[in-house]
Amino acid sequence: MGLPRFRLSKVVFWCVLAIPLGLLANDIRIELSSPTLGLGADPEDAIVDHLGIWSIRYLWFTLFISSLARLAKKPMLVQFRRMAGLWTFFMVLIHVTSYVLLFARVDFATILSDFTERPYIIAGLTGLCMLIPLAITSTRGWRRRLRQDWTRLHRLVYVAAIAGWIHLFWLERASFEESAIYGGILLLLFGERLFQFFRKRHNVNAANAQSAS
């Protein structure tokens, strides 16, 4: 893939990732002109839910890019992972911000009360805290500085994913169908990584045994 074509593909990828946020902005525009038509009877809840579910989808998609690159033997796909990861962080950040503004009304007493009464908020904030160092150190400069520690640090994405799933699981009250679907997808993504890990270790052990014989 030539450089101009690669840059164009990244621009297109960025635009695709921006679609869910653009759709939400359009719904808000409709809501402001015609109440209940854009966001339904509970617009605050609709905004927070939209940002939350897309945060999880973006995070799962970021993990999927790595799996796809390995399974399809297309390592260049990994270069799109950083953009997807930054979009994930951005969506989680504005999801939390929307909760603070629309639900808690920037009332820290309400936020502290929610911590004790709604444990799913703690899980969500844990996911955000895991993503902060990943977003900060996502540049090539940080990767060069941290070297092998960079890979270890970015394993926090798995903690963020588990925290995100727990957040969704605890948030669902009547039905757990959605969290079951996302949990199943996450298990597949984790399973692929475990398979690659054990296969790599097996190959290393086989190579060591062959060299020793």
PDB file of N, CA and C in Angstrom, residues 44-45 47-49 51-52 91-106:
ATOM      1  N   GLU A  44     -31.679  12.554  28.326  1.00  0.00           N
ATOM      2  CA  GLU A  44     -30.416  12.420  29.063  1.00  0.00           C
ATOM      3  C   GLU A  44     -29.961  10.967  29.103  1.00  0.00           C
ATOM      4  N   ASP A  45     -30.903  10.086  29.399  1.00  0.00           N
ATOM      5  CA  ASP A  45     -30.587   8.660  29.451  1.00  0.00           C
ATOM      6  C   ASP A  45     -30.162   8.141  28.082  1.00  0.00           C
ATOM      7  N   ILE A  47     -28.669   9.804  25.663  1.00  0.00           N
ATOM      8  CA  ILE A  47     -27.319  10.283  25.341  1.00  0.00           C
ATOM      9  C   ILE A  47     -26.265   9.447  26.053  1.00  0.00           C
ATOM     10  N   VAL A  48     -26.455   9.261  27.359  1.00  0.00           N
ATOM     11  CA  VAL A  48     -25.472   8.502  28.147  1.00  0.00           C
ATOM     12  C   VAL A  48     -25.391   7.057  27.658  1.00  0.00           C
ATOM     13  N   ASP A  49     -26.535   6.445  27.372  1.00  0.00           N
ATOM     14  CA  ASP A  49     -26.547   5.057  26.894  1.00  0.00           C
ATOM     15  C   ASP A  49     -25.867   4.924  25.532  1.00  0.00           C
ATOM     16  N   LEU A  51     -23.513   6.822  24.199  1.00  0.00           N
ATOM     17  CA  LEU A  51     -22.062   6.960  24.352  1.00  0.00           C
ATOM     18  C   LEU A  51     -21.466   5.739  25.039  1.00  0.00           C
ATOM     19  N   GLY A  52     -22.191   5.175  26.006  1.00  0.00           N
ATOM     20  CA  GLY A  52     -21.675   4.024  26.736  1.00  0.00           C
ATOM     21  C   GLY A  52     -21.556   2.779  25.882  1.00  0.00           C
ATOM     22  N   MET A  91     -14.539   8.322  23.508  1.00  0.00           N
ATOM     23  CA  MET A  91     -15.944   7.986  23.743  1.00  0.00           C
ATOM     24  C   MET A  91     -16.207   7.688  25.221  1.00  0.00           C
ATOM     25  N   VAL A  92     -15.291   6.961  25.859  1.00  0.00           N
ATOM     26  CA  VAL A  92     -15.452   6.675  27.290  1.00  0.00           C
ATOM     27  C   VAL A  92     -15.415   7.971  28.089  1.00  0.00           C
ATOM     28  N   LEU A  93     -14.503   8.867  27.706  1.00  0.00           N
ATOM     29  CA  LEU A  93     -14.359  10.139  28.420  1.00  0.00           C
ATOM     30  C   LEU A  93     -15.631  10.977  28.325  1.00  0.00           C
ATOM     31  N   ILE A  94     -16.206  11.093  27.128  1.00  0.00           N
ATOM     32  CA  ILE A  94     -17.420  11.909  27.016  1.00  0.00           C
ATOM     33  C   ILE A  94     -18.638  11.161  27.581  1.00  0.00           C
ATOM     34  N   HIS A  95     -18.562   9.833  27.632  1.00  0.00           N
ATOM     35  CA  HIS A  95     -19.620   9.062  28.305  1.00  0.00           C
ATOM     36  C   HIS A  95     -19.645   9.402  29.790  1.00  0.00           C
ATOM     37  N   VAL A  96     -18.474   9.404  30.422  1.00  0.00           N
ATOM     38  CA  VAL A  96     -18.383   9.753  31.841  1.00  0.00           C
ATOM     39  C   VAL A  96     -18.763  11.216  32.046  1.00  0.00           C
ATOM     40  N   THR A  97     -18.306  12.081  31.144  1.00  0.00           N
ATOM     41  CA  THR A  97     -18.633  13.504  31.245  1.00  0.00           C
ATOM     42  C   THR A  97     -20.140  13.731  31.136  1.00  0.00           C
ATOM     43  N   SER A  98     -20.791  12.999  30.242  1.00  0.00           N
ATOM     44  CA  SER A  98     -22.244  13.148  30.087  1.00  0.00           C
ATOM     45  C   SER A  98     -22.977  12.703  31.350  1.00  0.00           C
ATOM     46  N   TYR A  99     -22.452  11.670  32.023  1.00  0.00           N
ATOM     47  CA  TYR A  99     -23.051  11.248  33.297  1.00  0.00           C
ATOM     48  C   TYR A  99     -22.920  12.362  34.334  1.00  0.00           C
ATOM     49  N   VAL A 100     -21.717  12.946  34.426  1.00  0.00           N
ATOM     50  CA  VAL A 100     -21.474  14.002  35.416  1.00  0.00           C
ATOM     51  C   VAL A 100     -22.368  15.213  35.154  1.00  0.00           C
ATOM     52  N   LEU A 101     -22.535  15.570  33.882  1.00  0.00           N
ATOM     53  CA  LEU A 101     -23.306  16.764  33.538  1.00  0.00           C
ATOM     54  C   LEU A 101     -24.814  16.523  33.567  1.00  0.00           C
ATOM     55  N   LEU A 102     -25.262  15.395  33.013  1.00  0.00           N
ATOM     56  CA  LEU A 102     -26.695  15.178  32.813  1.00  0.00           C
ATOM     57  C   LEU A 102     -27.377  14.445  33.961  1.00  0.00           C
ATOM     58  N   PHE A 103     -26.648  13.556  34.635  1.00  0.00           N
ATOM     59  CA  PHE A 103     -27.246  12.786  35.727  1.00  0.00           C
ATOM     60  C   PHE A 103     -26.867  13.363  37.090  1.00  0.00           C
ATOM     61  N   ALA A 104     -25.580  13.538  37.315  1.00  0.00           N
ATOM     62  CA  ALA A 104     -25.123  14.042  38.613  1.00  0.00           C
ATOM     63  C   ALA A 104     -25.246  15.552  38.726  1.00  0.00           C
ATOM     64  N   ARG A 105     -25.423  16.238  37.583  1.00  0.00           N
ATOM     65  CA  ARG A 105     -25.538  17.698  37.566  1.00  0.00           C
ATOM     66  C   ARG A 105     -24.346  18.366  38.244  1.00  0.00           C
ATOM     67  N   VAL A 106     -23.168  17.780  38.048  1.00  0.00           N
ATOM     68  CA  VAL A 106     -21.902  18.282  38.608  1.00  0.00           C
ATOM     69  C   VAL A 106     -22.012  18.424  40.124  1.00  0.00           C
TER      70      VAL A 106
END
